[in-house]
Every structure is written in C-alpha cells, then in structure tokens.
CSV table of C-alpha atoms in Angstrom, one decimal:
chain,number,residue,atom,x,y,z
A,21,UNK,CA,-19.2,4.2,9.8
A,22,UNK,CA,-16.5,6.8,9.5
A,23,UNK,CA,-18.2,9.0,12.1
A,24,UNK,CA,-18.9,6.4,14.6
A,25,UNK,CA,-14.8,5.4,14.6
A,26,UNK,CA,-14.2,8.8,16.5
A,27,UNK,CA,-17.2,8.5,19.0
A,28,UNK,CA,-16.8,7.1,22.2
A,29,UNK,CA,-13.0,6.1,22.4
A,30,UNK,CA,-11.8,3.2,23.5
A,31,UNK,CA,-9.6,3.7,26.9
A,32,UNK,CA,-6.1,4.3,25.8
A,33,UNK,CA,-4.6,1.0,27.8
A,34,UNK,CA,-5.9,-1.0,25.7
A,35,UNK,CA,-6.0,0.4,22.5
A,36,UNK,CA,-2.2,0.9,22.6
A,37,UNK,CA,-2.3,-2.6,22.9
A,38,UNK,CA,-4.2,-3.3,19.6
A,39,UNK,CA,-2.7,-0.8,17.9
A,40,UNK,CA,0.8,-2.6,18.3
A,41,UNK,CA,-1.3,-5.5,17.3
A,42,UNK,CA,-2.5,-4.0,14.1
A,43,UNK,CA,1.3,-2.8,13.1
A,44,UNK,CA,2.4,-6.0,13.8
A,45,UNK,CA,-0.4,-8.0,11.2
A,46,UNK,CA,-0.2,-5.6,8.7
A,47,UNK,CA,2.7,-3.7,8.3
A,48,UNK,CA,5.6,-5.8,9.8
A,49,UNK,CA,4.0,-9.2,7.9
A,50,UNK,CA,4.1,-7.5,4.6
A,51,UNK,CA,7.4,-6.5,4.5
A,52,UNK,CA,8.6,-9.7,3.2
A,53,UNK,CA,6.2,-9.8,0.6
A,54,UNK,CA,6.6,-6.2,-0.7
A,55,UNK,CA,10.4,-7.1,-0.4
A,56,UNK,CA,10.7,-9.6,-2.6
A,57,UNK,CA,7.9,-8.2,-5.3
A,58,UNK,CA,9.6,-4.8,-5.5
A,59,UNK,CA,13.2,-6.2,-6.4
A,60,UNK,CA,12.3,-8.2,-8.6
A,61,UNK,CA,9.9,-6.1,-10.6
A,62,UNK,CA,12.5,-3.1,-10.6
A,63,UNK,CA,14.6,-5.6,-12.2
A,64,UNK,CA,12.1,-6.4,-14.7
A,65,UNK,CA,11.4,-3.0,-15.5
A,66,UNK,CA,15.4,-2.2,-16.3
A,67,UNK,CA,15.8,-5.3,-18.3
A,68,UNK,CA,12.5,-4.3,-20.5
A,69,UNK,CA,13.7,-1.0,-20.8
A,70,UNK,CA,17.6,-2.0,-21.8
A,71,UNK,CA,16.1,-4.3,-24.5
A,72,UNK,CA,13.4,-1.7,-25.7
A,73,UNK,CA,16.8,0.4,-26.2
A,74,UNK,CA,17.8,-1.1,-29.7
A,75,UNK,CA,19.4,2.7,-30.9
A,76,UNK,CA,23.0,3.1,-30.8
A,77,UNK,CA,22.3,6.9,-30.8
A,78,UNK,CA,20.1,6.5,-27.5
A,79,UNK,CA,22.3,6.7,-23.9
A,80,UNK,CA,22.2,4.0,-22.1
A,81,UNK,CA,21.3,6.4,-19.1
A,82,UNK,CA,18.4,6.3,-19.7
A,83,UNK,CA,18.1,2.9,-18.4
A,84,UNK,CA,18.2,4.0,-15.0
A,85,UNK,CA,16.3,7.1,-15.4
A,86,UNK,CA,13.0,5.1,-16.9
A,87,UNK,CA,13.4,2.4,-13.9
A,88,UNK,CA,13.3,5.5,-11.1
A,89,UNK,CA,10.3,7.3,-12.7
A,90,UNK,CA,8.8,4.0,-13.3
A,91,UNK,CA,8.9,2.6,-9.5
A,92,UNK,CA,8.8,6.1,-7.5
A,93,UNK,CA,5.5,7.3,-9.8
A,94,UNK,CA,3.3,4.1,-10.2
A,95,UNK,CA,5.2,0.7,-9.2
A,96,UNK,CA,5.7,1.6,-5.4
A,97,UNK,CA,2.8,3.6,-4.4
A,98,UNK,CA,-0.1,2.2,-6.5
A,99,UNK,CA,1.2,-1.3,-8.1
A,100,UNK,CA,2.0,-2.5,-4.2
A,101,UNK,CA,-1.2,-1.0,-2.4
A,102,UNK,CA,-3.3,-3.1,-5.3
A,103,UNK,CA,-1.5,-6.5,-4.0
A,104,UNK,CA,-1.4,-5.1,-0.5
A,105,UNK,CA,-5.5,-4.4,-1.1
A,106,UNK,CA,-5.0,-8.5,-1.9
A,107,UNK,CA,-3.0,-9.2,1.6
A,108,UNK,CA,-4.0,-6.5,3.9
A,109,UNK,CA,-7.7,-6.2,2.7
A,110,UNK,CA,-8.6,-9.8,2.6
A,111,UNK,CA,-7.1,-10.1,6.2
A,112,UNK,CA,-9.1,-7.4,8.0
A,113,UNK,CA,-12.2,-8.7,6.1
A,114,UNK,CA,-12.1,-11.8,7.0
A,115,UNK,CA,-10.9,-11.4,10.7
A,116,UNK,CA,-13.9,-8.7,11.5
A,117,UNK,CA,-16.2,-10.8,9.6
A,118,UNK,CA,-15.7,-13.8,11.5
A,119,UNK,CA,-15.7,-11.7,14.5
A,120,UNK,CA,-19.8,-10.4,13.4
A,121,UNK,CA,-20.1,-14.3,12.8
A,122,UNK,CA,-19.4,-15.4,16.2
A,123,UNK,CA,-21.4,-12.8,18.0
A,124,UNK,CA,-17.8,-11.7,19.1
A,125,UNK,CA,-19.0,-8.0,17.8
A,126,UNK,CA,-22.2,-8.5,19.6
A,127,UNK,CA,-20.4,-8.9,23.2
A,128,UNK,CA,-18.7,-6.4,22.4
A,129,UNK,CA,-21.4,-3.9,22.6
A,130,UNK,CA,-23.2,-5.8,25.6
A,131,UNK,CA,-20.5,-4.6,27.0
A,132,UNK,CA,-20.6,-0.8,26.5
A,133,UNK,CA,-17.7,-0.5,23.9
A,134,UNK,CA,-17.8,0.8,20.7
A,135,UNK,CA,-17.1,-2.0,18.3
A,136,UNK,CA,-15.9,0.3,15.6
A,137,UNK,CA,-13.2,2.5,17.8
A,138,UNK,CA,-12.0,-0.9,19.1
A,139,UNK,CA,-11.6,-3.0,15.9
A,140,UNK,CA,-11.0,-0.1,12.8
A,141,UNK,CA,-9.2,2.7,14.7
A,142,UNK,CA,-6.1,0.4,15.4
A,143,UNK,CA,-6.2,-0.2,12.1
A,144,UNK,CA,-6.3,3.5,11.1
A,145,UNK,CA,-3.5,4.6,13.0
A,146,UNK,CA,-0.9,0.8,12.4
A,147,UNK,CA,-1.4,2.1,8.6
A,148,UNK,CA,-0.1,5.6,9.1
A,149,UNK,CA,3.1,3.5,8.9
A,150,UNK,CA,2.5,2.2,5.4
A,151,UNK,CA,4.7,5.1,3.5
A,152,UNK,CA,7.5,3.7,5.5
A,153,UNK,CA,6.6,0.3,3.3
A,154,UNK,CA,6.4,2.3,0.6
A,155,UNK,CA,9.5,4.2,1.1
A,156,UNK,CA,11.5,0.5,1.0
A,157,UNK,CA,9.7,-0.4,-1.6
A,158,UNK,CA,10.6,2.5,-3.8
A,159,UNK,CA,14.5,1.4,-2.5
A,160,UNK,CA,14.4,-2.2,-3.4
A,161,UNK,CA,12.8,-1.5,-6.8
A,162,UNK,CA,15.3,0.9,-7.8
A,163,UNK,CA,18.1,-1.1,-6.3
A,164,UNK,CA,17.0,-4.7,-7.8
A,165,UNK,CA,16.7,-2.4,-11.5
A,166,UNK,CA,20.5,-1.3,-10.7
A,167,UNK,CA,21.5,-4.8,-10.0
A,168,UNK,CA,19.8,-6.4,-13.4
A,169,UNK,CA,20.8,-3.6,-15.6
A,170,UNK,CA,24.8,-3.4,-14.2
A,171,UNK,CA,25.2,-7.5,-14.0
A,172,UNK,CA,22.9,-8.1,-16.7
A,173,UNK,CA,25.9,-6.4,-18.8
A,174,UNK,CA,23.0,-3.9,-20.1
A,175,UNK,CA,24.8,-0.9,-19.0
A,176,UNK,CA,27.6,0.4,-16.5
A,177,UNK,CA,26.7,1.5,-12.8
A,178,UNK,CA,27.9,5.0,-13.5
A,179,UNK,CA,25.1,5.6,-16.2
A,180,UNK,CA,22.8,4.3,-14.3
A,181,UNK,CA,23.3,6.3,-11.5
A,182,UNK,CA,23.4,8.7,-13.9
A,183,UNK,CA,19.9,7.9,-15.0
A,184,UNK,CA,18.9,7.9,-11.5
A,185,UNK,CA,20.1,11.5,-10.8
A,186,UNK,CA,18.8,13.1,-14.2
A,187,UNK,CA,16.2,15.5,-14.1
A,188,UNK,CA,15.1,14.6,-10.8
A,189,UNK,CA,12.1,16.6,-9.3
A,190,UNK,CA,11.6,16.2,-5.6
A,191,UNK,CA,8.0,16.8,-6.2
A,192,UNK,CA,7.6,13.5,-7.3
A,193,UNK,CA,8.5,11.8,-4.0
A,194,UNK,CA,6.3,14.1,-2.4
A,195,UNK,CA,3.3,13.1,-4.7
A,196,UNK,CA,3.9,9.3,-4.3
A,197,UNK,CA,3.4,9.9,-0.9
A,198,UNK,CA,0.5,11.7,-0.8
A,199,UNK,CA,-0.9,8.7,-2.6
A,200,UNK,CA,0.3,6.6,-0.5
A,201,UNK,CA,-1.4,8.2,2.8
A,202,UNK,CA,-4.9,7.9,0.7
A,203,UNK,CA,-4.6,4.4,-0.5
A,204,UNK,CA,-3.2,3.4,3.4
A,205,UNK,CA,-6.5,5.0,4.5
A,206,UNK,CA,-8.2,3.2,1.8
A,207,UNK,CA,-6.8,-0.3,2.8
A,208,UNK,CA,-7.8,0.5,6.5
A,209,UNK,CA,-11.3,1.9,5.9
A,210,UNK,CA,-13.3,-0.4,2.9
A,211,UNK,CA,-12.1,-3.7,3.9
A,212,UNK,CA,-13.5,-3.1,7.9
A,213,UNK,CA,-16.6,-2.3,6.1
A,214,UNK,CA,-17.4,-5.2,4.3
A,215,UNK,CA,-15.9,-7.3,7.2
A,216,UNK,CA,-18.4,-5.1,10.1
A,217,UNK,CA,-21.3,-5.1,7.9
A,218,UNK,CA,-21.3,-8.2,6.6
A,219,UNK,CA,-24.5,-10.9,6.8
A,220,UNK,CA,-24.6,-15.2,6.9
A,221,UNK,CA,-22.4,-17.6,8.2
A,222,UNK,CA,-18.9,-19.0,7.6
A,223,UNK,CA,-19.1,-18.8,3.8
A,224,UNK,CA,-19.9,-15.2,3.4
A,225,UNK,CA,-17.1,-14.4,5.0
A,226,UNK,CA,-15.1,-15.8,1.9
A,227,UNK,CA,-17.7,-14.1,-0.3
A,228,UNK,CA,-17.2,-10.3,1.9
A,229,UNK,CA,-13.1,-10.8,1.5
A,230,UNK,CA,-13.6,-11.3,-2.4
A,231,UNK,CA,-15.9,-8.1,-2.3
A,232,UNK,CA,-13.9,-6.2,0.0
A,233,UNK,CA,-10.4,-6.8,-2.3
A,234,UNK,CA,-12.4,-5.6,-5.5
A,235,UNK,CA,-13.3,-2.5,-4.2
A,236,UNK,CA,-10.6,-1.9,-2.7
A,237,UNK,CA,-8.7,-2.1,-5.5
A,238,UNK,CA,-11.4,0.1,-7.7
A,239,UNK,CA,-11.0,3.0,-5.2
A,240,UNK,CA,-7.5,3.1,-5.2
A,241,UNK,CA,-6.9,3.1,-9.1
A,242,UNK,CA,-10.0,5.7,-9.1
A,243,UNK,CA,-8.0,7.9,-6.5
A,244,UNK,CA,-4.9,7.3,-8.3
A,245,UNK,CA,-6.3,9.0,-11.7
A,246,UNK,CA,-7.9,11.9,-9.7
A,247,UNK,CA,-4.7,12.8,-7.3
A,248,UNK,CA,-2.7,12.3,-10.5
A,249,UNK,CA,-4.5,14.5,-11.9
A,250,UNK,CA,-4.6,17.1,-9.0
A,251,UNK,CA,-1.1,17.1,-8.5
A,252,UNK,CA,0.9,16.8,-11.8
A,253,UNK,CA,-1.6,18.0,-14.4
C-alpha cells in the first residue's frame, strides 16, 4: 500500500485542496479535545504527586519536576496519540470505508486516478502538523499541573518552576518528538488501510473502525518501547 501512495501523483491543484481538507478534519478538530484532556490530566498528575509527597524532608520542588517529566516523556506524545488513534483513526476508517462501500473508490479508478495518492497522501502530509498538537499539549499539561499544584495550596509557584527548570535535558523534547513524527505516521498509515481494504456493507465499516483503533493503538505502544529503547537506553 505504502508503495502505491507515491506512484502516480495526484495533480497538485487538487491535492492542495484535500490536503487543507485533511488539516482541517484532523488536526484543527482535535485541538479542542487534546485541549481540554491535557490540562486537566497535568493537573491530576501534580495533585497525585503532592499527595504521594507525605515527607517533610522531601522539597516540594519536586512537584513540578515529576509533572514535566511525566507530560513531556509519556502523557503528551504517547498518552494523546492513543486517544487521538481513538478520534483520528476511527475517522479516516470509517470515511474511506464508506467511500469502498459506495463504489466511490471504484469511480475513482474508472477514472484514471490513483485512489491511494488521492485519499492517504493528504493525510500523510495534514499529519506532519501533529507535533505542533503535541507541542500544546505538552504546554497545557504542564500549565494545568502549575495551576492545581499553586491554587491547590500544594506548593508555591516559585518551587514549582523550580521543579520545572531542574535537571532539564533538552534531549528529551527532542525524543518526544521523534515519537511523535512515528506515531503521526502511524495514525495516517493503519487506519487508511483497514478503511481501503476493507470488505461488506454498511456494518463492516463499524467493525473495520473498531479494528483499525486497536491496532493502531498496538503499534504505537509497540514503537513506543522500541524508540524508548533506542533513544534513552
């Protein structure tokens, strides 16, 4: 599938058309989402780490220091691309799927194009924008842990900053990052397969989204044990 994507291109005219498309459905339409579930979770995490903190002897610094490695490590770049696998996934599945059930697909290729530049190349190049979802994600998980951790009365803003700065290792944004290109490939690539490929009517298309989400999300917590272990082991 992978190689036919790149044969036969669709004109440029119209694929800059569905590639504004694709950014629009699936990056722009999840920023609410990813909003709201990284600000409250980086809350979460601060609060469970404050109350987990029951030593006088241990600094409350530490508050804000277990919140950053927390959502720049895991939360943001894995965590999100699971739901997103959930959102994302389900959406391309279903909408290619119920393109292969209409015969939509079929006129497609009556008509000389290549069905699998014009529908998963769009959605190749719309996801190349997913670290910039990311990116606020990280932001908004950090922030929402600063804002339950200083008005939860679990610790000042100054050692939480503090916490923030501490032993900071640029490396790691760098490494969330790189996951975050693989599992945005990922979300672009396994859903549009079940969806293309799938067989049946108006049901299986529910059955090939269910499918698609799974292993989706199987891949990227694979990938996420083997670039883990690439890049900080």
């Amino acid at each position: 599938m992978l190689k036919e994507i790149f044969n036969k291109p669709t004109k440029w005219s119209a694929m800059k058309q569905l590639i504004f498309k694709e950014v629009d459905d699936l990056i722009i339409d999840s920023l609410g989402i990813v909003s709201f579930i990284s600000f409250f979770v980086g809350g979460v995490v601060a609060i469970q780490t404050a109350l987990n903190l029951t030593n006088p002897l241990i600094p409350k610094f530490l508050i804000g220091f277990a919140t950053r490695q927390s959502v720049i490590l895991e939360f943001a770049p894995t965590f999100i691309s699971i739901i997103m696998a959930g959102k994302m996934g389900s959406f391309i599945t279903s909408s290619i799927g119920t393109m292969r059930v209409t015969e939509q697909i079929d006129a497609l290729e009556v008509m000389g194009v290549n069905s699998l530049n014009y529908l998963v190349f769009p959605k190749i190049i719309a996801l190349l924008l997913y670290p910039f979802v990311i990116g606020m994600s990280m932001f908004l998980g950090v922030f929402g842990g600063w804002m339950a951790a200083v008005y939860g009365g679990f610790t000042t803003s100054f050692e939480f900053t503090t916490g923030l700065q501490a032993e900071f290792i640029p490396f790691h944004i760098a490494y969330a990052f790189i996951k975050t290109i693989v599992f945005a490939f990922i979300l672009a690539t396994i859903p549009s397969f079940h969806g293309y490929y799938m067989k049946g009517g108006a049901l299986e298309v529910g059955k090939a989204s269910t499918v698609s989400f799974v292993w989706t999300s199987v891949v990227i917590i694979l990938m996420n044990f083997i670039l883990t272990q690439l890049l900080l082991s």
